[in-house]
CSV table of C-alpha atoms and ligand atoms in Angstrom, one decimal:
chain,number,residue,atom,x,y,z
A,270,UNK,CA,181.7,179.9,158.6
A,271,UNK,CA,179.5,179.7,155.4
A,272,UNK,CA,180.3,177.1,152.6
A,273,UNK,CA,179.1,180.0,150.6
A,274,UNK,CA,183.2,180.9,149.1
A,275,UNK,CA,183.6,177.5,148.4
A,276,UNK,CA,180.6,176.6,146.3
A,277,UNK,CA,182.6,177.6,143.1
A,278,UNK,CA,186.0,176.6,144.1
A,279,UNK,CA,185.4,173.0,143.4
A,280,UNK,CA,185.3,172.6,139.4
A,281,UNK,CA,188.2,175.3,139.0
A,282,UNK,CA,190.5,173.9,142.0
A,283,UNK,CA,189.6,170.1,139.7
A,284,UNK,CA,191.7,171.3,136.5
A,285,UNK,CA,194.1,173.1,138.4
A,286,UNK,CA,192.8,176.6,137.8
A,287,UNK,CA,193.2,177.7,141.6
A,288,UNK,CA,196.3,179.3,142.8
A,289,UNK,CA,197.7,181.3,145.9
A,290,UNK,CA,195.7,182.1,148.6
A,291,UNK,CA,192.5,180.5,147.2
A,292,UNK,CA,194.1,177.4,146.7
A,293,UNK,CA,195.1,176.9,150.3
A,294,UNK,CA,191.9,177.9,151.8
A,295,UNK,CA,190.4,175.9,149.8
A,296,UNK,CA,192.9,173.1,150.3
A,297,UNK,CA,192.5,173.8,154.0
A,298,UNK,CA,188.7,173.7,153.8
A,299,UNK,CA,189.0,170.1,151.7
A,300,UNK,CA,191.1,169.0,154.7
A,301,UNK,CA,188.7,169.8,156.9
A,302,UNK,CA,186.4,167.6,155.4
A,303,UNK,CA,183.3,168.6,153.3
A,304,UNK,CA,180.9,166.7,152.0
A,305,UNK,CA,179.6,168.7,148.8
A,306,UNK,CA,182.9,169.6,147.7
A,307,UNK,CA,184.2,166.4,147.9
A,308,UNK,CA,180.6,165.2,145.8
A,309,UNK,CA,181.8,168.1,143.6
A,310,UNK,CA,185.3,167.0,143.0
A,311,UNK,CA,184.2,163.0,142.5
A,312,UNK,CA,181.8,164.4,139.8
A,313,UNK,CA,184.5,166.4,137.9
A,314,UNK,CA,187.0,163.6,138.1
A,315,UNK,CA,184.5,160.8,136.7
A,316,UNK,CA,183.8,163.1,133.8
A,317,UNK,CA,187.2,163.7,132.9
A,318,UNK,CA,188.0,160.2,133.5
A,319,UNK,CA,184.9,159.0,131.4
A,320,UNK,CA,186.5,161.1,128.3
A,321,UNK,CA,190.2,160.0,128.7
A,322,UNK,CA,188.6,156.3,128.3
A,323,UNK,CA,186.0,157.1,125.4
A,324,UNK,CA,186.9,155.2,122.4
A,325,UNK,CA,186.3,157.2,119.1
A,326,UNK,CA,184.3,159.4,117.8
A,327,UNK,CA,185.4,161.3,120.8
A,328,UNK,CA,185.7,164.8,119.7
A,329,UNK,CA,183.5,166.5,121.0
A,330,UNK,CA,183.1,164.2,124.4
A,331,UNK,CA,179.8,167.2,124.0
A,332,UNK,CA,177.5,165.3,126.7
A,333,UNK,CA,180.2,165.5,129.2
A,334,UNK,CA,181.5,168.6,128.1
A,335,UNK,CA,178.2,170.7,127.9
A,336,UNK,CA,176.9,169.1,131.8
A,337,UNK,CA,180.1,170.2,133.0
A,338,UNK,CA,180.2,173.7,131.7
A,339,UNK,CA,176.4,174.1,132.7
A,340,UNK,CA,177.3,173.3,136.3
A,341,UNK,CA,180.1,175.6,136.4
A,342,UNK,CA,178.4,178.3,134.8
A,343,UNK,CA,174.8,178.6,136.7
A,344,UNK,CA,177.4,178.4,139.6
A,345,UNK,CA,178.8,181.1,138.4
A,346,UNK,CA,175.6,183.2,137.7
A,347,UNK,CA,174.1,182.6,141.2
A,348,UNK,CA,177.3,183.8,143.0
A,349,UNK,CA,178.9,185.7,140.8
A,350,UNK,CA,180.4,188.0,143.3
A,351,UNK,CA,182.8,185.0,144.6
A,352,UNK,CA,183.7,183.8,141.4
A,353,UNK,CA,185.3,186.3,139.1
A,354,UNK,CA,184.6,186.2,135.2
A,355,UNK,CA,188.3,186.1,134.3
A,356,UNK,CA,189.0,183.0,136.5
A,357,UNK,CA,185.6,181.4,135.1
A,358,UNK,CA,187.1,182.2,131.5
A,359,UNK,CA,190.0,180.4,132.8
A,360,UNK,CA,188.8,177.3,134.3
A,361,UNK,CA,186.5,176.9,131.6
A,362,UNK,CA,189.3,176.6,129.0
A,363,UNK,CA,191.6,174.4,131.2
A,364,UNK,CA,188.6,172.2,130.9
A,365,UNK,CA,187.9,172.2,127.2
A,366,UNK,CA,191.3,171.9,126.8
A,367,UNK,CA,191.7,168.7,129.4
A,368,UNK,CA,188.4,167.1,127.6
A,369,UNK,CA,190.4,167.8,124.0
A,370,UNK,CA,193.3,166.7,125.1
A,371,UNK,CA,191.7,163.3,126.1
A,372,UNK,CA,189.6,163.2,123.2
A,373,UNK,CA,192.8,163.6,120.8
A,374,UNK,CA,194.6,161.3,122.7
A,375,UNK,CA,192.0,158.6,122.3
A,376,UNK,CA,191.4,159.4,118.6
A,377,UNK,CA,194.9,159.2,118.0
A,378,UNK,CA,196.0,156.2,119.7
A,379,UNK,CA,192.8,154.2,118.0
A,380,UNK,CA,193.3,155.6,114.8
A,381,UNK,CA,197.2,154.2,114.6
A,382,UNK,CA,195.5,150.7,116.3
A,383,UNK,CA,193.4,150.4,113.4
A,384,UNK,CA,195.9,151.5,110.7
A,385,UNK,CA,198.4,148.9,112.3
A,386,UNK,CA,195.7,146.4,112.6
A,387,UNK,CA,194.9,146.7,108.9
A,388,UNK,CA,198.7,146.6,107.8
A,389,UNK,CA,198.2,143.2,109.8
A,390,UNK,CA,195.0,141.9,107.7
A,391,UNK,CA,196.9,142.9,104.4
A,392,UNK,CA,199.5,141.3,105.1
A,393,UNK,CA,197.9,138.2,106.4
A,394,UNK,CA,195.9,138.0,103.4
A,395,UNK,CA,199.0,138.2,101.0
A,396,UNK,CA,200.3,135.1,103.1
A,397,UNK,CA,197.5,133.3,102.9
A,398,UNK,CA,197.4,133.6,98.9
A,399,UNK,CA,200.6,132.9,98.5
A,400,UNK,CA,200.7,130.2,100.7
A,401,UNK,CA,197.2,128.6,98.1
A,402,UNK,CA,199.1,129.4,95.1
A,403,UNK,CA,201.9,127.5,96.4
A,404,UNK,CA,199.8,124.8,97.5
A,405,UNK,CA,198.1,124.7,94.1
A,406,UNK,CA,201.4,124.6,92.0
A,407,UNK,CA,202.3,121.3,94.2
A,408,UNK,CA,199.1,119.9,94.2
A,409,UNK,CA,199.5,119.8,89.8
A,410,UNK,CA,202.9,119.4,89.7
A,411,UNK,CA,202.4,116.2,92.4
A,412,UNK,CA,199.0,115.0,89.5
A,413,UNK,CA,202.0,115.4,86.9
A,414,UNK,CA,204.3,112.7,88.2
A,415,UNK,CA,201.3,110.7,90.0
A,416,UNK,CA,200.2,110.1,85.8
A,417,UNK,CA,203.4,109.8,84.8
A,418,UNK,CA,204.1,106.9,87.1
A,419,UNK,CA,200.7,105.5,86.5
A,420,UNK,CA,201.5,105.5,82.6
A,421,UNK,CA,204.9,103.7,83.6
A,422,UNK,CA,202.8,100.6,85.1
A,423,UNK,CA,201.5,100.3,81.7
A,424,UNK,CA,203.2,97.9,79.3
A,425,UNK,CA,201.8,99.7,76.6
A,426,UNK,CA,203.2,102.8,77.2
A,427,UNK,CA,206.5,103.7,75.5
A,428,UNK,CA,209.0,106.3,76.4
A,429,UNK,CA,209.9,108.2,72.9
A,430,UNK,CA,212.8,110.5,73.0
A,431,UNK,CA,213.0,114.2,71.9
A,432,UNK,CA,216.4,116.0,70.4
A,433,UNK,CA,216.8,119.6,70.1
A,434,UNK,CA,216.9,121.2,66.5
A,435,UNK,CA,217.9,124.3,64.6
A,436,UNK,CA,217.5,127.2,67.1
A,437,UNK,CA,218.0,125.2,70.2
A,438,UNK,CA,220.4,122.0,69.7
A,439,UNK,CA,220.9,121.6,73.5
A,440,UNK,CA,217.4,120.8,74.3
A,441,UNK,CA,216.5,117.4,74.9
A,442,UNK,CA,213.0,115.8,76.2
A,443,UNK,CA,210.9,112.9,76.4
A,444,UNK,CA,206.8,112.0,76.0
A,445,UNK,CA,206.0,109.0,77.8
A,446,UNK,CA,203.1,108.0,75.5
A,447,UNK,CA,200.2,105.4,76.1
A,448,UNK,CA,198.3,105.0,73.0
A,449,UNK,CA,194.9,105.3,74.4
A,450,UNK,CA,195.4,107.3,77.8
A,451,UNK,CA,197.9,110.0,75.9
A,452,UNK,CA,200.8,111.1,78.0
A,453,UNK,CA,203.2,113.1,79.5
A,454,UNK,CA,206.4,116.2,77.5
A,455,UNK,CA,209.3,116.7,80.1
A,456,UNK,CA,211.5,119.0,78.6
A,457,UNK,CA,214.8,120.5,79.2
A,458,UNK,CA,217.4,123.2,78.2
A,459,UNK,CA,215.0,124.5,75.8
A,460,UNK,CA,215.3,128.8,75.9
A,461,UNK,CA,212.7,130.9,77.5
A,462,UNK,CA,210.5,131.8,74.4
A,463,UNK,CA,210.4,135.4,73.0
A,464,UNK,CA,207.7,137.9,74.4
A,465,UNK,CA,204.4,137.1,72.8
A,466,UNK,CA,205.4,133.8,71.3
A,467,UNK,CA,205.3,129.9,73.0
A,468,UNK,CA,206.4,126.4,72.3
A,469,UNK,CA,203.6,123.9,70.5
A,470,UNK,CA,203.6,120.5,70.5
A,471,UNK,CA,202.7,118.2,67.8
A,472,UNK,CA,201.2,114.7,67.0
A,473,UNK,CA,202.4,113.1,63.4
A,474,UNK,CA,201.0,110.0,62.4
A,475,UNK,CA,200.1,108.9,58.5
A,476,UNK,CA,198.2,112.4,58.6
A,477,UNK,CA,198.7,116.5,58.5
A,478,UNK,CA,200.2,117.3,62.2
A,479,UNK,CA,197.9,117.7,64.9
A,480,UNK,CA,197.9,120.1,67.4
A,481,UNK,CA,198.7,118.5,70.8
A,482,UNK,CA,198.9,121.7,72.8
A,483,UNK,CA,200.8,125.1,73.4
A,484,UNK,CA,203.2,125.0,76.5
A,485,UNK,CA,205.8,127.0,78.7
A,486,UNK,CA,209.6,126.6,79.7
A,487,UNK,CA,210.6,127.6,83.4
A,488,UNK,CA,214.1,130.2,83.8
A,489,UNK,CA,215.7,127.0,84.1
A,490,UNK,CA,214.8,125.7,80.7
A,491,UNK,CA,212.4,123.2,81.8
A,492,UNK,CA,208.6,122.4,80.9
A,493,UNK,CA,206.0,119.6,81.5
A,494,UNK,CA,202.7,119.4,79.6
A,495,UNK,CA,200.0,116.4,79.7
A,496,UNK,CA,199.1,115.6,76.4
A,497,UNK,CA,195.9,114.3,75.8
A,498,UNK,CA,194.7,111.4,73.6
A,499,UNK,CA,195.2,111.5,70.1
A,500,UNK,CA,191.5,111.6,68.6
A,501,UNK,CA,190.0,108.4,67.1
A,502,UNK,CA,193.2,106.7,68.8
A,503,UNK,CA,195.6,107.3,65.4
A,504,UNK,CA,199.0,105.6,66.5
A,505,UNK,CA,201.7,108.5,66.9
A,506,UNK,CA,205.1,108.7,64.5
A,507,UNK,CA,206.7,111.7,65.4
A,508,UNK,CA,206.3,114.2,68.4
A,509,UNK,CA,207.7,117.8,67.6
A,510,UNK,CA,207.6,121.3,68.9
A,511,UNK,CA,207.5,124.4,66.9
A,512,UNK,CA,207.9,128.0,68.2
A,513,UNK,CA,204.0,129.8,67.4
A,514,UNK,CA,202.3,132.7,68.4
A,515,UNK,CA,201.5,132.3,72.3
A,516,UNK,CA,198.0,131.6,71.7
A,517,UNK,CA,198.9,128.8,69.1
A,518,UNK,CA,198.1,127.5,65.6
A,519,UNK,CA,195.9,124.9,64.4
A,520,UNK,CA,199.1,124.2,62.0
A,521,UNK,CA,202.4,124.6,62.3
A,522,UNK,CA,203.9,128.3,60.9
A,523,UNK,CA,207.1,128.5,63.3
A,524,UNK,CA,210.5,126.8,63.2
A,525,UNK,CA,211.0,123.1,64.2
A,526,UNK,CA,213.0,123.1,67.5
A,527,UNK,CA,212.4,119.7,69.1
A,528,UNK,CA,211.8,116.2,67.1
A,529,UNK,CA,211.2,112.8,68.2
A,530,UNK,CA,214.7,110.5,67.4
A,531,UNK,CA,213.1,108.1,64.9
B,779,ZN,ZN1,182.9,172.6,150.8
């Protein structure tokens, strides 16, 4: 019998574009064993398999794609008698659609893998800054008290207490105050300033007021500042806080609402 039928059953009877009769000849023939449609079959497989594993850009898998539709086609030409153009029309397009379909797949699944792995990044980033801002907020607050305590050691450093006045009686504070080294405001109970606005804290000796720095409250009512050495070492009378303009003033403009208890 000649192989001559079977020379174009191969690539259709690979994407399941042989039915009836055709396909159990040629299933029979297959069974029979044949060498070239057995190469021929191999060779369609690996290609399809080569696109379903393609990572992306997959669409068109044209390489595989075009060598497969030559080899089918010339087939085609040189017996056309055995291999009608409708069923050529057909297997071609099972195949496209087969290479697409692999090609979509792959896109798609990579393209959700990389969103997902860059939700991932994002988030691990966001972590990882909060995790240094934290860090950083401990790592001053943890300076605070280290000076604090280290001012304590000092005989010559005095603990001067703060009252609340006018707009906020309930506050209360303390400056532990070294004459040379400067010190440390702990406040309490003292309201959240208005928008745009901030506390400011004050050196008084035999002089005008000097400005000894602009600070915040927490929700909670509660601030910490390091003040720093009085300039030319001028000994310290009174300690008070005014309410300023957030930036703050090289003289006092706002309300009194702290005072150190002579
Ligand atoms: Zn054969």
């Amino acid at each position: 019998m000649s192989h001559e039928p079977f020379d174009t059953l191969a690539a259709a009877w690979a994407v399941g574009a042989l039915d009836g009769e055709e396909r159990a000849v040629f299933e029979r023939h297959l069974a029979d064993g044949c060498d070239v449609c057995e190469a021929e079959l191999r060779s369609s497989a690996e290609a399809l398999a080569a696109a379903a594993r393609s990572v992306p850009p997959m669409i068109p898998p044209s390489q595989v794609k075009e060598a497969l539709l030559r080899r089918i086609t010339a087939t085609g030409s040189a017996r056309r008698e055995t291999l009608p153009p409708r069923r050529l029309v057909w297997a071609v397009g099972s195949l496209v659609a087969v290479l697409a379909g692999a090609g979509f797949t792959a896109t798609f699944v990579a393209t959700r893998y990389e969103a997902r792995l860059g939700q991932v990044a994002r988030e691990a980033a966001a972590l990882r800054a909060s995790v240094q801002r934290d860090e950083a907020a401990l790592r001053e607050q943890i300076a605070v008290y280290q000076g604090a305590v280290d001012l304590l050691r000092d005989p010559a450093t005095q603990i001067v207490l703060l009252r609340g006045l006018g707009p906020s009686p309930r506050a209360n504070g303390r400056v532990i105050w070294h004459p040379v080294a400067g010190g440390h405001l702990f406040v309490a109970n003292l309201p959240a300033p208005p928008p745009g606005k901030a506390y400011e804290l004050w050196t008084i000796g035999d002089a005008a007021p000097q400005p000894a720095g602009v600070f915040q409250v927490d929700g909670s009512g509660r601030g910490t500042y390091r003040i720093g050495p009085v300039a030319g070492g001028q000994p310290v009378k009174v300690f008070a806080v005014t309410l300023e303009p957030e930036g703050g003033v090289p003289a006092p403009t706002g309300p009194m609402v702290m005072a150190s208890v002579k």
